CSV table of C-alpha atoms in Angstrom, one decimal:
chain,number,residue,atom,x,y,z
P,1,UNK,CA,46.4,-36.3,-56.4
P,2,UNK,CA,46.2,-35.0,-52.5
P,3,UNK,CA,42.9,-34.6,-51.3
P,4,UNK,CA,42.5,-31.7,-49.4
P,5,UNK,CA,40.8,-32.1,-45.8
P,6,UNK,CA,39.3,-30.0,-43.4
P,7,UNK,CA,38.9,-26.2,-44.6
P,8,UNK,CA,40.7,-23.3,-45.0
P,9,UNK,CA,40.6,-20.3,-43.1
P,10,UNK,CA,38.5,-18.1,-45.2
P,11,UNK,CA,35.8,-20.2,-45.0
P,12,UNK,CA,36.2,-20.2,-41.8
P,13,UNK,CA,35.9,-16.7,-41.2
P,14,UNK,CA,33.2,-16.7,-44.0
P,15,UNK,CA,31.2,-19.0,-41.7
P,16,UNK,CA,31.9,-16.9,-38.5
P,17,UNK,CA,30.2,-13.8,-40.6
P,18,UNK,CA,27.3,-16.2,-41.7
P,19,UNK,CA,27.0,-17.2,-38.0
P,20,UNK,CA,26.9,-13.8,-36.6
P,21,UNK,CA,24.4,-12.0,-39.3
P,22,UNK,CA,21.9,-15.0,-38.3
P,23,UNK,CA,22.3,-14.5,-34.8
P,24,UNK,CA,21.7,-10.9,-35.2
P,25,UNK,CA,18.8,-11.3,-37.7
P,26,UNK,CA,17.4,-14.2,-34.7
P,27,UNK,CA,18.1,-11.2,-31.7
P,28,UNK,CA,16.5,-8.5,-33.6
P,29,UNK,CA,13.7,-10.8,-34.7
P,30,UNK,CA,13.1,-11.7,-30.7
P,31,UNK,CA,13.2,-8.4,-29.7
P,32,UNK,CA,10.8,-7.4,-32.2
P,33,UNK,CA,8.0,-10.1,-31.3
P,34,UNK,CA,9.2,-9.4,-27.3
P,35,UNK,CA,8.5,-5.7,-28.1
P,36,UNK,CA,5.3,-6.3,-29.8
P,37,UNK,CA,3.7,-8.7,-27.0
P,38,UNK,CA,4.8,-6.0,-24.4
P,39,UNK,CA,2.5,-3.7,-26.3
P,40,UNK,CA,-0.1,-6.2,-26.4
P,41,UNK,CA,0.1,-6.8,-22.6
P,42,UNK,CA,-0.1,-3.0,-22.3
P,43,UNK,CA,-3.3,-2.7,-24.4
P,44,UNK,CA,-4.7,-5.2,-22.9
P,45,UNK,CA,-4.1,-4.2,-19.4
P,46,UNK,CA,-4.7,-0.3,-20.1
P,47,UNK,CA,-8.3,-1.8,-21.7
P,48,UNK,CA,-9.0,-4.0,-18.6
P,49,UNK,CA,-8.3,-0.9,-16.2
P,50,UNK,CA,-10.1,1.4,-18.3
P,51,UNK,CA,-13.3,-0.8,-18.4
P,52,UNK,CA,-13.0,-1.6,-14.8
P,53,UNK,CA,-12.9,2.6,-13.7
P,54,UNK,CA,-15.8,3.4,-15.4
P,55,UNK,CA,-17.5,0.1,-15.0
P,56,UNK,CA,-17.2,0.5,-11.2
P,57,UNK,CA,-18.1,4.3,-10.5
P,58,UNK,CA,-20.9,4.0,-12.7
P,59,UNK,CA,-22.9,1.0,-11.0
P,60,UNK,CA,-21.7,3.1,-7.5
P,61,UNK,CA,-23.6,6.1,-9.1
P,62,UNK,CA,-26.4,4.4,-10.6
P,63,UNK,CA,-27.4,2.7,-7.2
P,64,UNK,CA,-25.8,5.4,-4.6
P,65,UNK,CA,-26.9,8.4,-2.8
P,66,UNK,CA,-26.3,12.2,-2.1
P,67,UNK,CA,-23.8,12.3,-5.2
P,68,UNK,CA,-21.5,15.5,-4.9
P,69,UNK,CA,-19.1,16.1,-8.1
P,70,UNK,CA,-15.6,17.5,-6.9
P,71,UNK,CA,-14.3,18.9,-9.9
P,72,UNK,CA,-14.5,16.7,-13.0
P,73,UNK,CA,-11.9,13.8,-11.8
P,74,UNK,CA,-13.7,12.7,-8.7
P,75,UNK,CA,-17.1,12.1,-6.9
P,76,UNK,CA,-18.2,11.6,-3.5
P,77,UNK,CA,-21.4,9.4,-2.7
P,78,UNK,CA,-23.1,7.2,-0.2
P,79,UNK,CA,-22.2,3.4,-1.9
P,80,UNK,CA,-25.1,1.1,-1.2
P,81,UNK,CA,-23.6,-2.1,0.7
P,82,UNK,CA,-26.7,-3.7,1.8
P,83,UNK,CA,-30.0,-4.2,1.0
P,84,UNK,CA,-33.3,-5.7,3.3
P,85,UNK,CA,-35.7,-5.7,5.4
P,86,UNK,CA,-36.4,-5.3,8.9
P,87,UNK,CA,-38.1,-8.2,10.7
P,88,UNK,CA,-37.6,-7.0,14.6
P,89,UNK,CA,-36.5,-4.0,16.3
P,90,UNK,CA,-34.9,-2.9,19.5
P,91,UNK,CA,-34.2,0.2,21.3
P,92,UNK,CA,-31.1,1.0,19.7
P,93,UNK,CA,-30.8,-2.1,17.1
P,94,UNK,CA,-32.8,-3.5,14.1
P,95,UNK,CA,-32.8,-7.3,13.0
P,96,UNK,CA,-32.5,-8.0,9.6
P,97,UNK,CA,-33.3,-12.0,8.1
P,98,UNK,CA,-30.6,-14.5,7.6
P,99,UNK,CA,-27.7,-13.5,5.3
P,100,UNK,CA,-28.2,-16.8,3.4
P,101,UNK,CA,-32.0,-17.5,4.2
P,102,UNK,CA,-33.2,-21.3,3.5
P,103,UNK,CA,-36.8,-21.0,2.1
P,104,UNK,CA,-38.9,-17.7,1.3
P,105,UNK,CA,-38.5,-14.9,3.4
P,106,UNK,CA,-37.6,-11.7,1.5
P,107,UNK,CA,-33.2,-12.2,2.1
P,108,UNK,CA,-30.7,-9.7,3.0
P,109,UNK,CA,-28.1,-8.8,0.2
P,110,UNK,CA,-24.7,-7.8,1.8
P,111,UNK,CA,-22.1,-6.3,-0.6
P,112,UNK,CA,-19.8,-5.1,2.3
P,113,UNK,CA,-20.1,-6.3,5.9
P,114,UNK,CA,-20.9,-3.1,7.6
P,115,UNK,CA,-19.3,-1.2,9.4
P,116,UNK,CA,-19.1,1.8,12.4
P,117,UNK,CA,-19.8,4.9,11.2
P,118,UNK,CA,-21.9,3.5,8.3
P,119,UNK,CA,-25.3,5.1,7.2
P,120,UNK,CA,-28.8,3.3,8.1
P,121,UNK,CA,-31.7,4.2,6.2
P,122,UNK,CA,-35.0,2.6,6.6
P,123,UNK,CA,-38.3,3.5,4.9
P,124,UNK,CA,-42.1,2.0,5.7
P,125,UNK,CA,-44.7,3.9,3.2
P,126,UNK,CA,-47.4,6.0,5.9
P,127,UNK,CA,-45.7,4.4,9.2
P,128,UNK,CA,-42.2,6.6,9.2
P,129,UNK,CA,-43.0,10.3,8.5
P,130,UNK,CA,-44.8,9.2,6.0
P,131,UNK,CA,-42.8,7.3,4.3
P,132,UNK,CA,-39.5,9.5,3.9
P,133,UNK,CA,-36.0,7.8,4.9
P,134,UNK,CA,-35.4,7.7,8.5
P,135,UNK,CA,-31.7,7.4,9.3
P,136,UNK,CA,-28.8,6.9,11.6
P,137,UNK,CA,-25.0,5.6,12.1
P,138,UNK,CA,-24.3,2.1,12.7
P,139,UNK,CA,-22.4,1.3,15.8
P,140,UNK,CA,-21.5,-2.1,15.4
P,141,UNK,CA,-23.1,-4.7,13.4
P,142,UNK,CA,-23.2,-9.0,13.8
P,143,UNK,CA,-24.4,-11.9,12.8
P,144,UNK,CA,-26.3,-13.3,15.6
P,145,UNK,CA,-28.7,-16.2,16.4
P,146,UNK,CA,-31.3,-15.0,18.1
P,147,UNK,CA,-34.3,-17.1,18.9
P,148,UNK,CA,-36.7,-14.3,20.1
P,149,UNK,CA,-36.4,-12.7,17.2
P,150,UNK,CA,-37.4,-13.4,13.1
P,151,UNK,CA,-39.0,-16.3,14.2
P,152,UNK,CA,-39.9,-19.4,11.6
P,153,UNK,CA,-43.9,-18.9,13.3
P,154,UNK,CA,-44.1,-15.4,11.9
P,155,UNK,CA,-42.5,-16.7,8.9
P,156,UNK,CA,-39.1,-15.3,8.8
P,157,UNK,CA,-37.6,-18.7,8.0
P,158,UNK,CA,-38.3,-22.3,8.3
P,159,UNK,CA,-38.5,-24.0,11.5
P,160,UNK,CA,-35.6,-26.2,11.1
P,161,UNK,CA,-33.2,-22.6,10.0
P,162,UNK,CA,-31.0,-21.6,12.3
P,163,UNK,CA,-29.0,-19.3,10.2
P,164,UNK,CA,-27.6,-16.4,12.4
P,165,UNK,CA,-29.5,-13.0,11.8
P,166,UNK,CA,-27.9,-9.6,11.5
P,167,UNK,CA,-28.4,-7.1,14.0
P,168,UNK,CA,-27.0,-3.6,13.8
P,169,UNK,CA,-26.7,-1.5,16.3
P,170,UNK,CA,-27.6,2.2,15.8
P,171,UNK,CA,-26.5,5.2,17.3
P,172,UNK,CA,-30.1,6.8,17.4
P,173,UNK,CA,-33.7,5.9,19.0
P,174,UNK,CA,-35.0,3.5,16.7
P,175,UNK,CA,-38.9,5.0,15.8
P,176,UNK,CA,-41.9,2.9,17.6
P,177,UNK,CA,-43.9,3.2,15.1
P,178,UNK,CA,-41.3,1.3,12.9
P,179,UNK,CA,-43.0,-2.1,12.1
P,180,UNK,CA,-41.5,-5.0,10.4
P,181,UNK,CA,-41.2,-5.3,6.7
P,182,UNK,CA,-39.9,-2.1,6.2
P,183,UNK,CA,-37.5,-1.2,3.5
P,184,UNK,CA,-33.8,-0.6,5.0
P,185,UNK,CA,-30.2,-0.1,3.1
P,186,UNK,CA,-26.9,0.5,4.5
P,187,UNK,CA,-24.8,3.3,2.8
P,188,UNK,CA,-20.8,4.0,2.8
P,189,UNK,CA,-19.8,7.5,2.1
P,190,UNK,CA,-16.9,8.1,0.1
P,191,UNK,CA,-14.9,9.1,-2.9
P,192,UNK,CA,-13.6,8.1,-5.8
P,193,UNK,CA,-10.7,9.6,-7.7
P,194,UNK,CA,-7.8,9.9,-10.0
P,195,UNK,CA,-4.5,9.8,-8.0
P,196,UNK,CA,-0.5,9.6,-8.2
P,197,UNK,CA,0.6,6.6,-7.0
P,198,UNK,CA,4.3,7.1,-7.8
P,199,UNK,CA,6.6,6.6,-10.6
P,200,UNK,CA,4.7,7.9,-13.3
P,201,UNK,CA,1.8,5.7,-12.3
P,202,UNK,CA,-2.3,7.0,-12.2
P,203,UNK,CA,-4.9,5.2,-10.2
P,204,UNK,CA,-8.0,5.4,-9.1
P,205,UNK,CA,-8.6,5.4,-5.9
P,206,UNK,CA,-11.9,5.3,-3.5
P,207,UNK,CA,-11.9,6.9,-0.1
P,208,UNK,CA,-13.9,6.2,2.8
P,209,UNK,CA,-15.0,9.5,4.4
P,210,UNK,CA,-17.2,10.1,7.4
P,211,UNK,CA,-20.9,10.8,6.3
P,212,UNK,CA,-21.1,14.0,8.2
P,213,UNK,CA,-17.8,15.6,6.9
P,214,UNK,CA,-14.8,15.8,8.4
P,215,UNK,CA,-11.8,13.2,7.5
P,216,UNK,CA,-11.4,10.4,4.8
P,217,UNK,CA,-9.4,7.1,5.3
P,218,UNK,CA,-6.7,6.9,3.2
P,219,UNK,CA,-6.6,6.0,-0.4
P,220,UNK,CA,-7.5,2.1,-1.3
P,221,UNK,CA,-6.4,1.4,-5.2
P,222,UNK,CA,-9.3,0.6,-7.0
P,223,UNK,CA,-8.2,0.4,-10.9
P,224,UNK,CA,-6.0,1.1,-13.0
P,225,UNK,CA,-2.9,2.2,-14.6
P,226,UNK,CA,-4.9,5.0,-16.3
P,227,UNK,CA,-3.9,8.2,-18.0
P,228,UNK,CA,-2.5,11.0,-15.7
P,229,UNK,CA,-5.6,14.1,-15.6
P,230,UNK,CA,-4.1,16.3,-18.2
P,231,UNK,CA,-4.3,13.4,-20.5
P,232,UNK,CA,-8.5,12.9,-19.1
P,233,UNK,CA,-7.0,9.2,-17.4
P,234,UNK,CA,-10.8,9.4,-15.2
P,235,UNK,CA,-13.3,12.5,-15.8
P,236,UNK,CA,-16.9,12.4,-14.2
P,237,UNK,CA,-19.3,14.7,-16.4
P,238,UNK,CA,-22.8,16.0,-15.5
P,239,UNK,CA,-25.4,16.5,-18.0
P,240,UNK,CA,-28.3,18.4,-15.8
P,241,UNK,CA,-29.9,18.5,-19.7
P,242,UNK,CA,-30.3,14.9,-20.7
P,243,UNK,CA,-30.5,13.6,-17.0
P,244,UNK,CA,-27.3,11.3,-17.4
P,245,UNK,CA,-23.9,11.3,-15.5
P,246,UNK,CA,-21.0,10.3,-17.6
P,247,UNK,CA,-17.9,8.4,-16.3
P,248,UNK,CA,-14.7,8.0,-18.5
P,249,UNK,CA,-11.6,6.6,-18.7
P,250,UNK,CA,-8.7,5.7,-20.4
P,251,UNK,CA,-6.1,3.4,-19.2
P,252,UNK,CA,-2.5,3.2,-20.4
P,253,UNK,CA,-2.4,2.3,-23.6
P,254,UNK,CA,-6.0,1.2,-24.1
P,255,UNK,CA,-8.1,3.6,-26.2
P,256,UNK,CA,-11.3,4.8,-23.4
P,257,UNK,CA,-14.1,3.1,-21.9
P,258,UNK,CA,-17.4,5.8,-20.7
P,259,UNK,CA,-20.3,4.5,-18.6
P,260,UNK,CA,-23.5,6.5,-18.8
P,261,UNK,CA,-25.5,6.6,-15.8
P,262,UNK,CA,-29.2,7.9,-15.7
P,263,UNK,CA,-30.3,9.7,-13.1
């Protein structure tokens, strides 16, 4: 009897078919799980930008100033950048302690290096009409080691600190009644909002905008890929009632994030 060897051509064709149906039922398969992890990476990055807008305009509400509501998809505001005290003045300038102060003197908390055009506002309770917020523009601010003033005997810092002090310049008479110790912040005007930034894309954006009217910089991208405004991507809401502002968002694909603010 002849043994038959290799195989015929029906099984190979039948193995050609078998071949291609598992390759197809492998490509669909991978393009399934590739589809599905796209929409995870979608959630997940519509969540993040979500959480981020609302997270972001509500700690600038919370803490800012002179909030003014433009429409229900942006808000301009004075940002507080940085926090202090004043331990010397000039005739034009104010001395705040070390940025990274070595022992106990009260530090100075710089979000944002400031900046020309930036708001001043210092406060000393019955010295400075009577405690109200004095204020004026920044002309120039530096870090500075200045030996005459905040000195380690009036204990500003320790004797062996020599960490440079920041001195702003201001574009006003500084009071002289204005003693050291008082309370001072630096403000930013600006505005946040929901804009098109091409190709189908919504961001929000923040603004920097002089604090007497007048121009805005252009827009800096702050968060997102979030809705577009028909679909409420970024609303700000007002509730004079309950004392609260509202922030919300929903990013692409996430399902909405809202800060409450009161104030």
């Amino acid at each position: 009897m002849r043994v038959r060897r290799g195989h015929t051509l029906v099984e190979a064709l039948c193995a050609l078919a078998l071949g291609g149906v598992l390759a197809a039922a492998s490509g669909l398969a991978l393009t399934s799980a590739r589809a599905a992890l796209e929409r995870a990476e979608a959630r997940e990055l519509g969540g993040r930008a979500e959480r981020e807008a609302a997270g972001i305009v509500g700690k600038a509400i919370a803490s800012g100033a002179h909030l003014e509501q433009l429409g229900d998809t942006a808000v301009e505001l004075d940002v507080l950048i940085a926090t202090g005290v004043v331990c010397a003045t000039e005739l034009r300038a104010v001395v705040l302690p070390a940025l990274r102060p070595q022992s106990g003197s009260v530090p100075t908390a710089v979000a944002l290096f400031p900046a020309p055009d930036d708001i001043v506002e210092i406060r000393q309770f019955g010295s400075v009409a009577g405690g109200a917020w004095w204020s004026a523009l920044v002309d120039s601010a530096a870090e500075r080691k200045l030996s005459v003033h905040c000195r380690a005997e009036d204990g500003w810092r320790d004797a062996t600190d020599d960490a440079p002090l920041l001195r702003l310049v201001v574009g006003d008479t500084v009071p002289a009644e204005l003693e050291p110790g008082a309370e001072i912040r630096v403000l930013r005007r600006g505005r946040f909002a929901l804009y098109h930034a091409g190709k189908g894309e919504w961001v929000l954006g923040w603004r920097r905008c002089h604090p007497y009217g007048g121009t805005c910089s252009s827009i800096q991208p702050v968060a997102g890929p979030l809705r577009a405004p028909s679909a409420g991507g970024f609303r700000i809401l007002r509730d004079e009632a309950a004392g609260i502002w509202a922030v919300q968002s929903v990013g692409v694909g996430g399902r909405g994030a809202r800060t409450e603010v009161p104030r």
